[in-house]
mmCIF file of C-alpha atoms in Angstrom:
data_model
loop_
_atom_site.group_PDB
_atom_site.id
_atom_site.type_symbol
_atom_site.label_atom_id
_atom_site.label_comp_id
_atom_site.label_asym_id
_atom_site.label_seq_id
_atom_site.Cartn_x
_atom_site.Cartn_y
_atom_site.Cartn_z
ATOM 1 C CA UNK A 9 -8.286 -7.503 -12.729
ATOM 2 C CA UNK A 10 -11.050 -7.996 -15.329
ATOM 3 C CA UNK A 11 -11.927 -10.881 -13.809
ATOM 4 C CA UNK A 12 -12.055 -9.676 -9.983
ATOM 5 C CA UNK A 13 -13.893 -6.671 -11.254
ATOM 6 C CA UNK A 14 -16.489 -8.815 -12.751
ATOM 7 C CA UNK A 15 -15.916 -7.445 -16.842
ATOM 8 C CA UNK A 16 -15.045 -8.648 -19.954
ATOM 9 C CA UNK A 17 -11.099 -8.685 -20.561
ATOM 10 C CA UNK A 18 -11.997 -6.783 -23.683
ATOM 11 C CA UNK A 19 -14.148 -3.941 -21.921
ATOM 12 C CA UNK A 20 -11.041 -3.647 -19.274
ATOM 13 C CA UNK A 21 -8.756 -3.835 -21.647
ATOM 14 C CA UNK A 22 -10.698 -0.456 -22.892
ATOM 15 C CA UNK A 23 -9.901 1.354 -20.067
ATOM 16 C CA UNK A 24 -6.242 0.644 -20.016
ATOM 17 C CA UNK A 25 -5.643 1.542 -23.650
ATOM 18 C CA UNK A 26 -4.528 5.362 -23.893
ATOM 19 C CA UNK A 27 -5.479 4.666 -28.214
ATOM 20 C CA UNK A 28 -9.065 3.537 -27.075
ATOM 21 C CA UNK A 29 -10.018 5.646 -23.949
ATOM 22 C CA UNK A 30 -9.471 9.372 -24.098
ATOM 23 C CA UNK A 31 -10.749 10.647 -21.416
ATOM 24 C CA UNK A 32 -8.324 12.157 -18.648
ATOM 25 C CA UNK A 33 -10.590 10.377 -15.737
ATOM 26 C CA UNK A 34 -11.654 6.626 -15.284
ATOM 27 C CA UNK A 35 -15.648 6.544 -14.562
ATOM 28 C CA UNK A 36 -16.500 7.226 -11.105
ATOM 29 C CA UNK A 37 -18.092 3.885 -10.779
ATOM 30 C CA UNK A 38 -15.492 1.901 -11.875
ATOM 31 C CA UNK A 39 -12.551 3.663 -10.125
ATOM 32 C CA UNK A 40 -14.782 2.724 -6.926
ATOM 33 C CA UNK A 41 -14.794 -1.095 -7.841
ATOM 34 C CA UNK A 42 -11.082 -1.032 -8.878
ATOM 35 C CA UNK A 43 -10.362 0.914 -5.032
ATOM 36 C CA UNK A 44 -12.354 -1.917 -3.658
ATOM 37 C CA UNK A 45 -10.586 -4.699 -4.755
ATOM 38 C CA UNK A 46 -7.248 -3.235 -4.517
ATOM 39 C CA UNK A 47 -8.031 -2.604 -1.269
ATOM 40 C CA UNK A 48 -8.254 -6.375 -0.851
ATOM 41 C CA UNK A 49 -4.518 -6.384 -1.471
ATOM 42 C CA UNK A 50 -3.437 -3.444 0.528
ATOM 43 C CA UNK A 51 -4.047 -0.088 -1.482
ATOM 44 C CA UNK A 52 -4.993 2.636 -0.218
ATOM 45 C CA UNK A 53 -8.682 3.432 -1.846
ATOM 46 C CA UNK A 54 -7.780 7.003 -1.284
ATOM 47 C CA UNK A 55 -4.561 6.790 -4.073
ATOM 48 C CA UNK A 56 -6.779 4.682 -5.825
ATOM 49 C CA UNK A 57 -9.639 7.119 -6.341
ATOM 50 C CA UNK A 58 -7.715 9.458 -8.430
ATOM 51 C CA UNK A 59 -8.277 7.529 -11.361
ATOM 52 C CA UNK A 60 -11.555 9.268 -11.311
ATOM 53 C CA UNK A 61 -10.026 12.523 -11.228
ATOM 54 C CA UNK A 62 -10.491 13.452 -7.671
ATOM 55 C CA UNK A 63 -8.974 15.492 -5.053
ATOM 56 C CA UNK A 64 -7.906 14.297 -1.698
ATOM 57 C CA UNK A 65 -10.645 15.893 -0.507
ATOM 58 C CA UNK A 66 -13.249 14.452 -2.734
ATOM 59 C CA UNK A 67 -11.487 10.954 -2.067
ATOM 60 C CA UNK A 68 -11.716 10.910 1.449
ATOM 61 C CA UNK A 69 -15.019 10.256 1.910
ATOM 62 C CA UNK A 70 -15.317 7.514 -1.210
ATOM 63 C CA UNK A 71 -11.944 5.787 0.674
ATOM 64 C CA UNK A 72 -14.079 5.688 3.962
ATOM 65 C CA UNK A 73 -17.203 3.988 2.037
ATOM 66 C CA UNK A 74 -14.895 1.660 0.737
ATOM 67 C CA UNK A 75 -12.975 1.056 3.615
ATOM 68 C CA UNK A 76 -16.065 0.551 5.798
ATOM 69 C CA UNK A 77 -16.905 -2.257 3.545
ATOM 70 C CA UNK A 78 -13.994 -4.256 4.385
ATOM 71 C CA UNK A 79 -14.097 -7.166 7.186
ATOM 72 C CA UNK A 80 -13.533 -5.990 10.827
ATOM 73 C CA UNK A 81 -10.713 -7.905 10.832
ATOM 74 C CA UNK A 82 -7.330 -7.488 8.393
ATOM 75 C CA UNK A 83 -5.075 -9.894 7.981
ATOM 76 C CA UNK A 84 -1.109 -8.057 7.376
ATOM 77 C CA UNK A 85 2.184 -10.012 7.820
ATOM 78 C CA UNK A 86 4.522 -7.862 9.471
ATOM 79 C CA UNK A 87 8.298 -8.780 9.493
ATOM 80 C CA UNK A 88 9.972 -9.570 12.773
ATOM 81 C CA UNK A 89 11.991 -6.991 12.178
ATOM 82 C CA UNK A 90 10.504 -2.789 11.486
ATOM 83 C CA UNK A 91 12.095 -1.099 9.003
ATOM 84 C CA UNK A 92 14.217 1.736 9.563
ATOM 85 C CA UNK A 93 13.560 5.048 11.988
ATOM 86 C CA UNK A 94 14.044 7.113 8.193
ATOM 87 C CA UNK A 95 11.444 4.774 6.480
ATOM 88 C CA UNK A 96 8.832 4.878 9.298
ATOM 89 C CA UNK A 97 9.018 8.798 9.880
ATOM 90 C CA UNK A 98 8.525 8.947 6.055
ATOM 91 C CA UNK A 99 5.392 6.974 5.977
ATOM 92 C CA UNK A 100 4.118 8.229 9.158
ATOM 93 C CA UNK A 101 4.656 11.427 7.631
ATOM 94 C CA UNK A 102 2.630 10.721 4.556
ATOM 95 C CA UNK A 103 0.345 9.071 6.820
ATOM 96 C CA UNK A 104 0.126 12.509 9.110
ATOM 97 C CA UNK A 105 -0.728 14.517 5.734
ATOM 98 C CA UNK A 106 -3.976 12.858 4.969
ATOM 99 C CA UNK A 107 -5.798 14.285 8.881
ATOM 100 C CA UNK A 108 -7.425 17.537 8.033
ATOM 101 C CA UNK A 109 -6.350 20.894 10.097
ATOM 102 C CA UNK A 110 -8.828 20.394 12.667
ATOM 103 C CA UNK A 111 -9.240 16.798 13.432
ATOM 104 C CA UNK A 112 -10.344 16.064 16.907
ATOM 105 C CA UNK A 113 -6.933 12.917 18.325
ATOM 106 C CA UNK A 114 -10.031 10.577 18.033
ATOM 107 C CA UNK A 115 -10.576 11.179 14.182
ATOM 108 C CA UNK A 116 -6.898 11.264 13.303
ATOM 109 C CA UNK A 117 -6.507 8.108 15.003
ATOM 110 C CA UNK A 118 -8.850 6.303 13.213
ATOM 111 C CA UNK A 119 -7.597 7.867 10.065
ATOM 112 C CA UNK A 120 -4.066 6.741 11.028
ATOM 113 C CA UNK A 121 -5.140 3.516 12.125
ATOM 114 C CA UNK A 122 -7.372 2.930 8.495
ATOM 115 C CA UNK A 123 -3.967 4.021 6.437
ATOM 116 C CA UNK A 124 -1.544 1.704 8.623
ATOM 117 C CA UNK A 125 -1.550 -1.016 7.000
ATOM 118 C CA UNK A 126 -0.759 0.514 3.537
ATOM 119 C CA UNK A 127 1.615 2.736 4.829
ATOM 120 C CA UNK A 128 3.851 -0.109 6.385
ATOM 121 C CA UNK A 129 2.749 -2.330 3.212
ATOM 122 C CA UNK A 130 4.280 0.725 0.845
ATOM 123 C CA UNK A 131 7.359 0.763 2.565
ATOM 124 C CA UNK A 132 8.046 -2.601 0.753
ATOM 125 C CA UNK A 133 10.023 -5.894 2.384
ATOM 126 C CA UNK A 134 13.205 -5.893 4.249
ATOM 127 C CA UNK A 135 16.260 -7.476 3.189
ATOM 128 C CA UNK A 136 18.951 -8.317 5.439
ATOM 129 C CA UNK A 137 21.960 -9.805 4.280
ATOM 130 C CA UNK A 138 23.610 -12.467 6.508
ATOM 131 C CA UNK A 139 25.296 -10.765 8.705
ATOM 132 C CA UNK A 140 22.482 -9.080 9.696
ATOM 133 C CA UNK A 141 20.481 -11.872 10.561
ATOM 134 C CA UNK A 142 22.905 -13.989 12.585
ATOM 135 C CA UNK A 143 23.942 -11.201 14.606
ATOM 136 C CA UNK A 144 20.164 -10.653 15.055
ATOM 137 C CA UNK A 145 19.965 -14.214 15.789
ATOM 138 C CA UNK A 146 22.730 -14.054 18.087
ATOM 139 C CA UNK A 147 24.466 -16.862 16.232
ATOM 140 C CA UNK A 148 28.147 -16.513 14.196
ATOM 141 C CA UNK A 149 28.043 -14.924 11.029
ATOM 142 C CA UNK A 150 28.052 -17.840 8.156
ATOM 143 C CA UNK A 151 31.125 -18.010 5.995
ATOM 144 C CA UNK A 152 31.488 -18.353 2.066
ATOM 145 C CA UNK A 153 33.798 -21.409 1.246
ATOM 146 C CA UNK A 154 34.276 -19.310 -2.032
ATOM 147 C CA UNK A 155 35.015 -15.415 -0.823
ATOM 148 C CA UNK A 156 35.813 -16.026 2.956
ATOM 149 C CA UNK A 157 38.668 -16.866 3.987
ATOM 150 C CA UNK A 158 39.162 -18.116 7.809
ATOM 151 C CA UNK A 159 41.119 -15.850 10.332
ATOM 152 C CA UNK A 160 45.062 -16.743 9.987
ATOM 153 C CA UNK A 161 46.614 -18.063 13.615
ATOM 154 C CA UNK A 162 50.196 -16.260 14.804
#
C-alpha cells in the first residue's frame, strides 16, 4: 500500500500502528488517496472514507470525486453463474440504503450503477461443488473411486 500510495513504508507503517498514531481519524488527505487506490481494486470509496471520520453524508460527495476520477470504462469478472436470490436482495439492499429520501430514478440509478460493482464484488466468489456444476453443465455427475460406490444391478 505504501508503495501504491506513493510513501515511505515507515511513514505508512505510522498510520497503521495504534502505539504510534492516536488519533481516532486518518488525515483527510490521505484517507482520499487510500479510497482512490482501493477503488482500483473494487472498494467502495464511500466505506473507505470513514477512516477520516466521516459520515455517509460527508462521504458521499468525496466517493463521487473519487469515483469520477476513475476510467469510463471498468473492467469486473462476473461468474457465469449469480449468486443466490438471498445474497443479491442483501446487497441490493445495502446498495438501496446509500440513495437519499428524495432522489429523482435518474440519480439513484447512477448511484446504484457507481456501487454495482462493489456490491456484487462484496458478495465474494461462488463455490459449487461437483454436482452442481455437471448438472449445470448438463453432463453426469463425476464419481469418487474412493467414497462412491457404483449403483448395484438386481
Amino acid at each position: 500500500m505504501a508503495e501504491e500510495l506513493g510513501v515511505g513504508h515507515s511513514r505508512y507503517q505510522y498510520f497503521e500502528d495504534p502505539n504510534r498514531y492516536k488519533k481516532a481519524a486518518l488525515p483527510i488527505d490521505l484517507t482520499r488517496a487510500v479510497a482512490e487506490v482501493l477503488t482500483r481494486y473494487g472498494v467502495d470509496p464511500a466505506e473507505v472514507m470513514v477512516l477520516a471520520g466521516l459520515t455517509d453524508t460527508e462521504a458521499e460527495p468525496e466517493a463521487r470525486e473519487i469515483e469520477s476520477q476513475r476510467p469510463t470504462f471498468l473492467s469486473i469478472s462476473l461468474p457465469v453463474i449469480l449468486p443466490s436470490e438471498v445474497a443479491l436482495r442483501d446487497m441490493f439492499r445495502s446498495l438501496l440504503v446509500l440513495v437519499p429520501e428524495g432522489a429523482s430514478k435518474d440519480e439513484a440509478a447512477e448511484i446504484l450503477a457507481r456501487r454495482l460493482p462493489a456490491g456484487l464484488a462484496a458478495i465474494g466468489p461462488l463455490s459449487l461443488d461437483q454436482a452442481s456444476v455437471a448438472s449445470l453443465a448438463g453432463g453426469a455427475i463425476p464419481q469418487s473411486p474412493a467414497t462412491d460406490r457404483p449403483e448395484s444391478r438386481p
